[in-house]
Tab-separated table of C-alpha atoms and ligand atoms in Angstrom:
chain	number	residue	atom	x	y	z
A	1	UNK	CA	151.729	-169.722	54.701
A	2	UNK	CA	150.218	-167.262	52.226
A	3	UNK	CA	146.715	-167.976	51.092
A	4	UNK	CA	146.210	-167.586	47.300
A	5	UNK	CA	144.457	-164.256	47.841
A	6	UNK	CA	147.346	-162.897	49.937
A	7	UNK	CA	149.706	-163.132	46.991
A	8	UNK	CA	147.975	-160.270	45.161
A	9	UNK	CA	147.473	-158.071	48.216
A	10	UNK	CA	150.141	-155.420	48.719
A	11	UNK	CA	151.813	-155.554	52.112
A	12	UNK	CA	150.450	-152.197	53.252
A	13	UNK	CA	146.795	-153.026	52.594
A	14	UNK	CA	144.975	-154.516	55.555
A	15	UNK	CA	141.506	-156.057	55.548
A	16	UNK	CA	139.281	-153.434	57.212
A	17	UNK	CA	136.983	-154.453	60.041
A	18	UNK	CA	134.326	-152.464	58.226
A	19	UNK	CA	134.637	-151.815	54.474
A	20	UNK	CA	132.332	-148.795	54.878
A	21	UNK	CA	134.505	-146.876	57.330
A	22	UNK	CA	135.909	-143.478	56.386
A	23	UNK	CA	139.596	-143.242	57.349
A	24	UNK	CA	139.907	-139.769	58.807
A	25	UNK	CA	143.057	-138.571	57.053
A	26	UNK	CA	141.890	-139.206	53.484
A	27	UNK	CA	138.436	-137.581	53.621
A	28	UNK	CA	137.390	-133.971	54.106
A	29	UNK	CA	136.560	-133.314	57.772
A	30	UNK	CA	132.874	-132.963	56.849
A	31	UNK	CA	132.595	-136.497	55.403
A	32	UNK	CA	130.223	-138.774	57.265
A	33	UNK	CA	127.499	-141.339	56.623
A	34	UNK	CA	123.800	-140.698	57.237
A	35	UNK	CA	121.345	-143.017	58.970
A	36	UNK	CA	120.917	-144.994	55.724
A	37	UNK	CA	124.672	-145.391	55.369
A	38	UNK	CA	125.005	-143.024	52.394
A	39	UNK	CA	128.088	-140.820	52.199
A	40	UNK	CA	127.443	-137.187	53.120
A	41	UNK	CA	129.821	-134.352	52.191
A	42	UNK	CA	129.403	-130.933	53.820
A	43	UNK	CA	125.850	-131.900	54.752
A	44	UNK	CA	124.848	-133.102	51.264
A	45	UNK	CA	124.232	-136.740	50.382
A	46	UNK	CA	126.467	-138.100	47.640
A	47	UNK	CA	123.341	-139.522	46.001
A	48	UNK	CA	121.820	-136.034	45.786
A	49	UNK	CA	125.008	-134.655	44.255
A	50	UNK	CA	125.113	-137.470	41.699
A	51	UNK	CA	121.421	-137.037	40.825
A	52	UNK	CA	121.830	-133.281	40.421
A	53	UNK	CA	125.115	-133.113	38.549
A	54	UNK	CA	125.640	-136.612	37.131
A	55	UNK	CA	128.726	-138.793	37.394
A	56	UNK	CA	131.647	-138.744	37.279
A	57	UNK	CA	131.664	-135.708	39.522
A	58	UNK	CA	134.513	-134.007	41.344
A	59	UNK	CA	133.270	-132.581	44.637
A	60	UNK	CA	135.430	-129.984	46.407
A	61	UNK	CA	134.766	-129.224	50.069
A	62	UNK	CA	135.223	-125.465	50.434
A	63	UNK	CA	135.762	-125.514	54.196
A	64	UNK	CA	138.476	-128.122	53.810
A	65	UNK	CA	140.382	-125.935	51.325
A	66	UNK	CA	139.927	-122.846	53.461
A	67	UNK	CA	140.865	-124.601	56.702
A	68	UNK	CA	144.034	-126.029	55.217
A	69	UNK	CA	145.010	-122.760	53.531
A	70	UNK	CA	144.520	-120.939	56.837
A	71	UNK	CA	146.423	-123.590	58.759
A	72	UNK	CA	149.422	-123.228	56.430
A	73	UNK	CA	149.393	-119.455	56.712
A	74	UNK	CA	149.045	-119.457	60.497
A	75	UNK	CA	151.655	-122.193	60.969
A	76	UNK	CA	154.285	-120.448	58.858
A	77	UNK	CA	153.415	-117.014	60.295
A	78	UNK	CA	153.891	-118.382	63.805
A	79	UNK	CA	157.093	-120.272	63.011
A	80	UNK	CA	158.590	-117.279	61.197
A	81	UNK	CA	157.524	-114.885	63.964
A	82	UNK	CA	159.152	-117.129	66.595
A	83	UNK	CA	162.412	-116.763	64.697
A	84	UNK	CA	162.182	-113.048	63.992
A	85	UNK	CA	161.241	-113.159	60.325
A	86	UNK	CA	158.143	-113.304	58.108
A	87	UNK	CA	156.721	-115.994	55.857
A	88	UNK	CA	154.490	-115.977	52.809
A	89	UNK	CA	152.503	-118.935	51.542
A	90	UNK	CA	151.808	-119.216	47.827
A	91	UNK	CA	149.146	-121.690	46.718
A	92	UNK	CA	150.672	-123.741	43.869
A	93	UNK	CA	147.889	-123.428	41.331
A	94	UNK	CA	149.151	-126.332	39.242
A	95	UNK	CA	147.477	-128.653	41.771
A	96	UNK	CA	144.047	-127.319	40.770
A	97	UNK	CA	143.273	-123.811	39.619
A	98	UNK	CA	139.960	-122.183	38.842
A	99	UNK	CA	138.640	-118.732	39.715
A	100	UNK	CA	136.696	-119.863	42.765
A	101	UNK	CA	139.579	-121.758	44.361
A	102	UNK	CA	141.939	-118.857	43.645
A	103	UNK	CA	139.526	-116.533	45.499
A	104	UNK	CA	139.193	-118.900	48.469
A	105	UNK	CA	142.925	-119.139	49.021
A	106	UNK	CA	143.478	-115.405	48.571
A	107	UNK	CA	140.648	-114.824	51.037
A	108	UNK	CA	142.571	-116.994	53.516
A	109	UNK	CA	145.686	-114.868	53.116
A	110	UNK	CA	147.619	-116.906	50.563
A	111	UNK	CA	149.369	-115.711	47.423
A	112	UNK	CA	149.208	-117.652	44.168
A	113	UNK	CA	151.951	-119.441	42.259
A	114	UNK	CA	151.344	-120.000	38.543
A	115	UNK	CA	153.578	-121.805	36.068
A	116	UNK	CA	152.166	-120.983	32.629
A	117	UNK	CA	150.541	-118.080	30.837
A	118	UNK	CA	147.241	-119.978	31.118
A	119	UNK	CA	147.420	-120.275	34.907
A	120	UNK	CA	148.439	-116.611	35.068
A	121	UNK	CA	145.296	-115.626	33.147
A	122	UNK	CA	143.062	-117.661	35.479
A	123	UNK	CA	144.576	-115.945	38.523
A	124	UNK	CA	144.269	-112.487	36.959
A	125	UNK	CA	140.704	-113.129	35.773
A	126	UNK	CA	139.816	-114.269	39.291
A	127	UNK	CA	141.007	-110.910	40.604
A	128	UNK	CA	144.197	-112.092	42.318
A	129	UNK	CA	146.382	-109.015	42.866
A	130	UNK	CA	149.216	-109.281	40.313
A	131	UNK	CA	151.730	-108.260	42.968
A	132	UNK	CA	150.892	-111.375	44.974
A	133	UNK	CA	151.515	-113.775	42.085
A	134	UNK	CA	154.704	-115.796	41.633
A	135	UNK	CA	155.407	-116.924	38.071
A	136	UNK	CA	157.265	-120.209	37.532
A	137	UNK	CA	158.228	-122.252	34.506
A	138	UNK	CA	161.329	-123.634	32.828
A	139	UNK	CA	160.285	-122.395	29.387
A	140	UNK	CA	158.379	-119.158	29.754
A	141	UNK	CA	157.885	-117.661	26.296
A	142	UNK	CA	158.741	-114.054	25.508
A	143	UNK	CA	154.993	-113.385	25.216
A	144	UNK	CA	154.347	-114.899	28.657
A	145	UNK	CA	157.163	-112.866	30.223
A	146	UNK	CA	155.970	-109.685	28.525
A	147	UNK	CA	152.472	-110.233	29.876
A	148	UNK	CA	153.774	-110.971	33.381
A	149	UNK	CA	155.920	-107.829	33.442
A	150	UNK	CA	153.128	-105.706	31.917
A	151	UNK	CA	150.544	-106.724	34.517
A	152	UNK	CA	153.012	-106.330	37.386
A	153	UNK	CA	153.463	-109.911	38.546
A	154	UNK	CA	155.125	-109.724	41.959
A	155	UNK	CA	157.890	-112.250	41.447
A	156	UNK	CA	159.195	-114.121	38.448
A	157	UNK	CA	161.140	-117.231	39.372
A	158	UNK	CA	163.926	-117.297	36.800
A	159	UNK	CA	164.869	-120.717	35.524
A	160	UNK	CA	167.571	-120.258	32.860
A	161	UNK	CA	170.263	-117.926	31.525
A	162	UNK	CA	168.181	-117.407	28.375
A	163	UNK	CA	165.229	-116.266	30.469
A	164	UNK	CA	167.436	-113.670	32.202
A	165	UNK	CA	168.321	-112.150	28.822
A	166	UNK	CA	164.670	-112.223	27.731
A	167	UNK	CA	163.748	-110.324	30.886
A	168	UNK	CA	166.630	-107.888	30.383
A	169	UNK	CA	165.260	-107.030	26.933
A	170	UNK	CA	161.639	-106.793	28.097
A	171	UNK	CA	162.348	-104.646	31.149
A	172	UNK	CA	164.566	-102.350	29.081
A	173	UNK	CA	161.449	-101.430	27.082
A	174	UNK	CA	159.198	-100.699	30.083
A	175	UNK	CA	159.887	-98.469	33.018
A	176	UNK	CA	159.595	-100.967	35.889
A	177	UNK	CA	161.890	-103.022	38.046
A	178	UNK	CA	160.849	-106.661	37.947
A	179	UNK	CA	161.511	-108.645	41.120
A	180	UNK	CA	163.019	-112.062	40.435
A	181	UNK	CA	164.055	-115.140	42.381
A	182	UNK	CA	166.589	-117.581	40.974
A	183	UNK	CA	165.548	-121.215	41.041
A	184	UNK	CA	168.362	-123.526	42.049
A	185	UNK	CA	168.706	-127.282	42.221
A	186	UNK	CA	170.009	-128.232	45.619
A	187	UNK	CA	170.771	-131.803	44.562
A	188	UNK	CA	168.338	-133.002	47.189
A	189	UNK	CA	165.461	-134.878	45.674
A	190	UNK	CA	162.699	-136.019	47.972
A	191	UNK	CA	161.113	-139.348	47.193
A	192	UNK	CA	157.991	-139.695	49.312
A	193	UNK	CA	159.202	-141.186	52.588
A	194	UNK	CA	162.867	-140.805	51.792
A	195	UNK	CA	165.126	-138.310	50.081
A	196	UNK	CA	168.128	-138.656	47.827
A	197	UNK	CA	170.984	-136.211	47.865
A	198	UNK	CA	173.147	-135.937	44.754
A	199	UNK	CA	175.647	-133.394	43.542
A	200	UNK	CA	174.272	-133.205	40.013
A	201	UNK	CA	170.626	-133.802	39.404
A	202	UNK	CA	169.638	-134.837	35.907
A	203	UNK	CA	166.521	-132.717	35.395
A	204	UNK	CA	165.251	-129.666	33.568
A	205	UNK	CA	164.475	-127.142	36.309
A	206	UNK	CA	166.600	-124.312	37.627
A	207	UNK	CA	170.323	-123.655	37.926
A	208	UNK	CA	172.739	-126.182	39.412
A	209	UNK	CA	174.192	-124.547	42.544
A	210	UNK	CA	177.673	-123.977	41.035
A	211	UNK	CA	176.159	-122.002	38.122
A	212	UNK	CA	173.730	-119.912	40.128
A	213	UNK	CA	176.271	-117.366	41.378
A	214	UNK	CA	177.042	-116.230	37.824
A	215	UNK	CA	173.323	-116.015	37.053
A	216	UNK	CA	172.759	-113.781	40.080
A	217	UNK	CA	175.750	-111.623	39.143
A	218	UNK	CA	174.247	-111.131	35.684
A	219	UNK	CA	170.818	-110.245	37.137
A	220	UNK	CA	172.443	-107.689	39.415
A	221	UNK	CA	173.916	-105.966	36.340
A	222	UNK	CA	170.516	-105.522	34.683
A	223	UNK	CA	168.835	-102.238	35.665
A	224	UNK	CA	165.301	-103.581	35.122
A	225	UNK	CA	165.733	-106.570	37.446
A	226	UNK	CA	165.717	-106.662	41.229
A	227	UNK	CA	167.301	-109.808	42.633
A	228	UNK	CA	165.246	-110.946	45.650
A	229	UNK	CA	166.740	-114.325	46.507
A	230	UNK	CA	166.875	-118.038	45.793
A	231	UNK	CA	164.136	-120.587	45.212
A	232	UNK	CA	164.375	-124.334	45.642
A	233	UNK	CA	161.664	-127.006	45.294
A	234	UNK	CA	162.788	-130.531	46.069
A	235	UNK	CA	159.812	-132.628	45.021
A	236	UNK	CA	156.287	-133.588	45.837
A	237	UNK	CA	154.335	-135.756	48.297
A	238	UNK	CA	157.149	-135.420	50.864
A	239	UNK	CA	156.769	-136.625	54.443
A	240	UNK	CA	158.948	-135.265	57.233
A	241	UNK	CA	161.501	-132.464	57.265
A	242	UNK	CA	164.783	-134.224	56.498
A	243	UNK	CA	164.713	-133.335	52.792
A	244	UNK	CA	163.811	-129.698	53.433
A	245	UNK	CA	166.536	-129.433	56.081
A	246	UNK	CA	169.270	-130.856	53.856
A	247	UNK	CA	168.201	-128.764	50.889
A	248	UNK	CA	167.983	-125.541	52.920
A	249	UNK	CA	171.448	-126.148	54.294
A	250	UNK	CA	172.941	-126.443	50.799
A	251	UNK	CA	171.043	-123.432	49.463
A	252	UNK	CA	172.047	-121.301	52.458
A	253	UNK	CA	175.681	-121.827	51.554
A	254	UNK	CA	175.041	-120.002	48.269
A	255	UNK	CA	172.678	-117.516	49.927
A	256	UNK	CA	175.486	-116.526	52.336
A	257	UNK	CA	177.987	-116.134	49.486
A	258	UNK	CA	175.545	-113.931	47.548
A	259	UNK	CA	175.150	-111.583	50.520
A	260	UNK	CA	178.696	-110.417	49.835
A	261	UNK	CA	177.510	-108.919	46.532
A	262	UNK	CA	174.304	-107.259	47.727
A	263	UNK	CA	171.024	-107.882	49.526
A	264	UNK	CA	169.316	-111.287	49.456
A	265	UNK	CA	166.082	-110.571	51.269
A	266	UNK	CA	164.121	-113.770	50.552
A	267	UNK	CA	164.334	-117.553	50.432
A	268	UNK	CA	161.597	-119.685	48.869
A	269	UNK	CA	161.685	-123.381	49.761
A	270	UNK	CA	158.908	-124.496	47.399
A	271	UNK	CA	156.111	-126.940	48.102
A	272	UNK	CA	155.772	-130.698	48.255
A	273	UNK	CA	154.041	-131.317	51.599
A	274	UNK	CA	152.561	-134.820	51.520
A	275	UNK	CA	148.944	-135.828	52.130
A	276	UNK	CA	147.161	-139.098	52.902
A	277	UNK	CA	145.890	-141.058	49.915
A	278	UNK	CA	145.286	-144.276	51.843
A	279	UNK	CA	144.937	-145.055	55.532
A	280	UNK	CA	148.626	-145.937	55.828
A	281	UNK	CA	149.812	-142.431	54.911
A	282	UNK	CA	150.396	-140.416	58.044
A	283	UNK	CA	151.397	-136.839	57.227
A	284	UNK	CA	152.966	-134.773	59.986
A	285	UNK	CA	150.753	-131.836	61.067
A	286	UNK	CA	151.724	-128.620	59.307
A	287	UNK	CA	152.302	-126.845	62.635
A	288	UNK	CA	155.097	-129.334	63.402
A	289	UNK	CA	156.553	-129.235	59.906
A	290	UNK	CA	156.509	-125.444	59.711
A	291	UNK	CA	158.157	-125.136	63.125
A	292	UNK	CA	160.913	-127.623	62.298
A	293	UNK	CA	161.617	-126.308	58.779
A	294	UNK	CA	161.814	-122.666	59.865
A	295	UNK	CA	163.937	-123.616	62.889
A	296	UNK	CA	166.331	-125.523	60.603
A	297	UNK	CA	166.713	-122.496	58.329
A	298	UNK	CA	167.204	-120.234	61.348
A	299	UNK	CA	169.926	-122.553	62.701
A	300	UNK	CA	171.613	-122.639	59.293
A	301	UNK	CA	171.656	-118.852	59.159
A	302	UNK	CA	172.939	-118.527	62.725
A	303	UNK	CA	175.741	-121.014	61.989
A	304	UNK	CA	176.819	-118.864	59.023
A	305	UNK	CA	176.378	-115.595	60.896
A	306	UNK	CA	173.832	-114.250	58.412
A	307	UNK	CA	170.368	-112.787	58.988
A	308	UNK	CA	167.337	-115.022	58.538
A	309	UNK	CA	165.661	-113.962	55.246
A	310	UNK	CA	161.919	-113.619	54.671
A	311	UNK	CA	160.674	-117.105	53.821
A	312	UNK	CA	158.124	-118.381	51.346
A	313	UNK	CA	156.532	-121.746	50.629
A	314	UNK	CA	154.385	-123.112	47.806
A	315	UNK	CA	152.042	-125.892	48.909
A	316	UNK	CA	149.610	-127.166	46.274
A	317	UNK	CA	148.517	-130.728	47.029
A	318	UNK	CA	148.352	-130.148	50.782
A	319	UNK	CA	145.805	-127.342	50.308
A	320	UNK	CA	143.350	-128.990	47.906
A	321	UNK	CA	144.169	-132.718	47.851
A	322	UNK	CA	141.935	-134.051	50.600
A	323	UNK	CA	139.217	-131.503	49.840
A	324	UNK	CA	138.367	-133.430	46.657
A	325	UNK	CA	136.191	-136.528	46.383
A	326	UNK	CA	135.327	-138.061	43.007
A	327	UNK	CA	131.942	-139.764	42.663
A	328	UNK	CA	131.511	-142.466	40.034
A	329	UNK	CA	128.705	-144.831	39.154
A	330	UNK	CA	129.594	-148.493	39.071
A	331	UNK	CA	128.844	-149.936	35.637
A	332	UNK	CA	130.052	-153.538	35.721
A	333	UNK	CA	131.867	-155.872	38.074
A	334	UNK	CA	133.897	-158.895	37.053
A	335	UNK	CA	135.725	-161.505	39.112
A	336	UNK	CA	138.954	-162.428	37.385
A	337	UNK	CA	140.642	-165.690	38.387
A	338	UNK	CA	144.404	-165.392	38.341
A	339	UNK	CA	146.941	-168.152	37.663
A	340	UNK	CA	147.871	-168.073	41.344
A	341	UNK	CA	144.341	-169.189	42.168
A	342	UNK	CA	143.510	-165.792	43.639
A	343	UNK	CA	140.499	-163.835	42.475
A	344	UNK	CA	140.514	-160.123	41.823
A	345	UNK	CA	137.263	-158.217	41.474
A	346	UNK	CA	137.310	-155.555	38.773
A	347	UNK	CA	134.866	-152.728	39.452
A	348	UNK	CA	134.355	-150.576	36.336
A	349	UNK	CA	133.266	-146.978	36.826
A	350	UNK	CA	132.066	-144.330	34.387
A	351	UNK	CA	135.294	-142.271	34.391
A	352	UNK	CA	138.915	-143.343	34.664
A	353	UNK	CA	142.313	-142.154	33.509
A	354	UNK	CA	140.693	-139.119	31.820
A	355	UNK	CA	139.624	-137.657	35.186
A	356	UNK	CA	142.354	-139.280	37.300
A	357	UNK	CA	145.577	-139.986	35.434
A	358	UNK	CA	147.700	-140.217	38.581
A	359	UNK	CA	147.406	-143.974	39.032
A	360	UNK	CA	148.345	-144.662	35.422
A	361	UNK	CA	151.067	-141.986	35.358
A	362	UNK	CA	152.776	-142.484	38.700
A	363	UNK	CA	151.490	-145.770	40.053
A	364	UNK	CA	149.746	-143.632	42.674
A	365	UNK	CA	147.608	-145.356	45.311
A	366	UNK	CA	144.097	-144.181	46.141
A	367	UNK	CA	141.320	-145.584	48.273
A	368	UNK	CA	137.585	-145.941	47.600
A	369	UNK	CA	134.288	-146.431	49.411
A	370	UNK	CA	130.761	-147.381	48.457
A	371	UNK	CA	128.934	-144.034	48.681
A	372	UNK	CA	125.242	-144.555	47.906
A	373	UNK	CA	124.657	-146.893	50.872
A	374	UNK	CA	126.547	-148.947	53.421
A	375	UNK	CA	127.583	-152.282	51.994
A	376	UNK	CA	126.627	-155.440	53.865
A	377	UNK	CA	128.985	-157.944	52.241
A	378	UNK	CA	132.392	-158.998	53.505
A	379	UNK	CA	135.395	-156.926	52.382
A	380	UNK	CA	136.391	-158.101	48.901
A	381	UNK	CA	139.754	-157.284	47.325
A	382	UNK	CA	138.865	-155.048	44.382
A	383	UNK	CA	140.472	-152.970	41.657
A	384	UNK	CA	138.572	-149.913	40.477
A	385	UNK	CA	139.049	-149.345	36.755
A	386	UNK	CA	137.736	-146.816	34.267
A	387	UNK	CA	135.983	-147.048	30.922
A	388	UNK	CA	138.961	-146.298	28.709
A	389	UNK	CA	140.323	-148.620	26.083
A	390	UNK	CA	143.530	-149.398	27.936
A	391	UNK	CA	144.367	-152.019	30.541
A	392	UNK	CA	146.401	-149.469	32.544
A	393	UNK	CA	143.221	-147.454	33.060
A	394	UNK	CA	143.180	-148.026	36.808
A	395	UNK	CA	141.716	-145.572	39.318
A	396	UNK	CA	142.277	-147.496	42.561
A	397	UNK	CA	144.724	-150.349	42.289
A	398	UNK	CA	143.982	-152.164	45.556
A	399	UNK	CA	141.047	-151.672	47.879
A	400	UNK	CA	138.686	-153.754	49.976
A	401	UNK	CA	135.086	-153.018	49.010
A	402	UNK	CA	131.897	-154.683	50.250
A	403	UNK	CA	131.214	-157.860	48.305
A	404	UNK	CA	127.653	-156.758	47.523
A	405	UNK	CA	128.848	-153.695	45.548
A	406	UNK	CA	126.816	-153.784	42.341
A	407	UNK	CA	126.094	-151.921	39.103
A	408	UNK	CA	124.257	-148.679	39.834
A	409	UNK	CA	126.015	-148.135	43.162
A	410	UNK	CA	127.911	-144.898	43.656
A	411	UNK	CA	131.598	-145.183	44.452
A	412	UNK	CA	133.603	-142.361	46.059
A	413	UNK	CA	137.352	-141.936	45.633
A	414	UNK	CA	138.790	-139.468	48.186
A	415	UNK	CA	141.955	-137.319	48.027
A	416	UNK	CA	141.344	-136.370	44.392
A	417	UNK	CA	141.441	-132.583	44.831
A	418	UNK	CA	145.028	-132.177	43.628
A	419	UNK	CA	146.441	-133.047	40.188
A	420	UNK	CA	143.315	-134.919	39.055
A	421	UNK	CA	141.228	-132.186	37.421
A	422	UNK	CA	144.526	-130.463	36.625
A	423	UNK	CA	145.761	-133.471	34.639
A	424	UNK	CA	142.361	-134.409	33.207
A	425	UNK	CA	142.108	-135.087	29.502
A	426	UNK	CA	139.737	-136.229	26.778
A	427	UNK	CA	141.220	-139.638	26.047
A	428	UNK	CA	138.710	-141.678	24.052
A	429	UNK	CA	136.608	-138.531	23.634
A	430	UNK	CA	135.371	-138.711	27.189
A	431	UNK	CA	134.197	-135.244	28.309
A	432	UNK	CA	135.759	-133.865	31.492
A	433	UNK	CA	133.414	-133.987	34.500
A	434	UNK	CA	131.942	-130.961	36.240
A	435	UNK	CA	133.490	-129.716	39.477
A	436	UNK	CA	131.125	-128.800	42.278
A	437	UNK	CA	131.929	-126.999	45.519
A	438	UNK	CA	130.043	-127.958	48.680
A	439	UNK	CA	129.691	-126.063	51.946
A	440	UNK	CA	127.113	-126.057	54.762
A	441	UNK	CA	124.534	-128.110	52.900
A	442	UNK	CA	124.848	-126.108	49.675
A	443	UNK	CA	126.452	-127.044	46.362
A	444	UNK	CA	127.372	-125.101	43.242
A	445	UNK	CA	129.261	-125.724	40.019
A	446	UNK	CA	132.688	-124.080	40.021
A	447	UNK	CA	133.859	-125.589	36.718
A	448	UNK	CA	131.219	-126.714	34.250
A	449	UNK	CA	131.465	-130.216	32.827
A	450	UNK	CA	132.265	-130.735	29.189
A	451	UNK	CA	129.712	-132.123	26.780
A	452	UNK	CA	130.319	-134.255	23.714
A	453	UNK	CA	129.168	-131.172	21.775
A	454	UNK	CA	132.134	-129.266	23.301
A	455	UNK	CA	134.471	-131.908	21.947
A	456	UNK	CA	132.822	-131.977	18.521
A	457	UNK	CA	133.007	-128.177	18.344
A	458	UNK	CA	136.806	-128.404	18.090
A	459	UNK	CA	136.689	-130.820	15.189
A	460	UNK	CA	137.295	-128.582	12.176
A	461	UNK	CA	136.274	-131.374	9.851
A	462	UNK	CA	132.709	-131.020	11.082
A	463	UNK	CA	132.293	-127.267	10.601
A	464	UNK	CA	131.955	-127.351	6.866
A	465	UNK	CA	131.778	-131.044	6.304
A	466	UNK	CA	135.160	-130.848	4.623
A	467	UNK	CA	138.675	-129.874	5.641
A	468	UNK	CA	139.388	-126.253	4.830
A	469	UNK	CA	142.620	-126.353	2.829
A	470	UNK	CA	142.393	-122.647	2.012
A	471	UNK	CA	143.421	-121.660	5.512
A	472	UNK	CA	146.507	-123.828	5.373
A	473	UNK	CA	150.009	-122.522	4.947
A	474	UNK	CA	150.916	-122.484	1.263
A	475	UNK	CA	154.473	-122.600	-0.025
B	501	LIG	N1	156.400	-125.308	43.666
B	501	LIG	C1	157.003	-125.803	42.571
B	501	LIG	C2	158.102	-125.074	41.982
B	501	LIG	C3	156.571	-127.026	42.013
B	501	LIG	O1	157.178	-127.499	40.939
B	501	LIG	C4	155.488	-127.711	42.609
B	501	LIG	C5	155.000	-128.973	42.029
B	501	LIG	C6	154.873	-127.143	43.737
B	501	LIG	C7	155.369	-125.951	44.257
B	501	LIG	C8	153.708	-127.769	44.436
B	501	LIG	O2	153.985	-129.038	44.907
B	501	LIG	P1	152.937	-129.759	45.892
B	501	LIG	O3	152.883	-128.972	47.168
B	501	LIG	O4	151.607	-129.738	45.200
B	501	LIG	O5	153.459	-131.125	46.039
B	501	LIG	N2	151.482	-134.159	38.986
B	501	LIG	C9	152.242	-134.696	40.101
B	501	LIG	C10	152.855	-133.599	40.936
B	501	LIG	C11	153.718	-132.664	40.136
B	501	LIG	C12	154.238	-131.554	41.002
B	501	LIG	C13	154.960	-130.553	40.206
B	501	LIG	N3	155.428	-129.429	40.933
B	501	LIG	C14	151.316	-135.559	40.952
B	501	LIG	O6	150.143	-135.684	40.620
B	501	LIG	O7	151.765	-136.140	41.940
């Protein structure tokens, strides 16, 4: 029989033997606890980081980012080499882009994928070689395309017929050949542990496979464009290779047909490699994934009697996700009695959906640990919530935390390196937290935190004490 408490516990969540333990897959490799039980990241106590930089604080472990970037490059290099081709790994900057991270990944041999003019400027300002940048986006403006062509972006991933004509006009005015890939929808959509395969996917990106041949034919007519191949991204937080295999097989059908009209030197299979957010997530090592994905593409090519193209991949989350740990200070706790008779402890922290929107947006699961000390109380089912004026402002939906967790304690939420800072916002006029990199006992700010003064500085009503109607558009 279920006890009252069991009824609010999701099936996957088990009571830990020790609510202070650090499940290996969700923390950076450097995470440990010191003799006092406090969390230590890259040799620095979480309490020291919080005292120095305040909370909330996003901590990024540099070695973790570098190690994972290197592992992806080496794994795909090896798998491609085994099959007689080459592979390039682009870091998908949408997961988290700032100058320092861009330099780390480039240093580890990765290229950079950007998907807006803003991300492009960050990469360029960081010194990323324009030729090693891939430029994505379903609605690139003429200005963004002009800038990309002018600076010599290596590859533009074309997403629509309108974009092809925009590029035709832009490249006609400048004397360069712009390399492009054509993004296609394979109809395979990966959903975490499973994947769905449909003929027609109802979404905004890319060309449906039946329309892509005409798009490529048009690109081949345009003197300023060099068609390099197809691109396909099937989704995010994917485990296993089944989705990649099915998608590659469908895309190779078109790839083979296109070879009849000219060269198709490349194939980009996108990103989406899953990471662990809680102890139940068990991602396959990248060496295995890379080997199996490249082998599947090689088999598909052999079956069609075509050469294996140069391959590229675009991991984002898998490079930075587990390198990030968010530190919060606990403000209040509250035990809420539910109708079922169960009790849920609400632990309120000093951030929330402004620094981590993923739980509210996607129902994402995270985990959490007491960071300033080791707890001594029994594991207590808890929900970590933020300070925003919204009941959906949940950071960690279900977690067992020590029952003695109290106001003033530091709480750490791991696996927040990807799509947390990137999606952060100023809801309720909460300033965005600083981002600090740690390595070998040293820490440094890589993105400064916002202040309330930053937020007020955008409020035009405060500049003059009155709204300036003179600047407005007059009929
Ligand atoms: N390449 C393309 C074309 C993409 O659209 C994406 C992600 C990636 C690569 C990188 O995917 P990754 O390896 O990071 O899974 N905000 C959502 C994820 C949106 C992903 C969008 N595209 C989240 O927080 O889960």
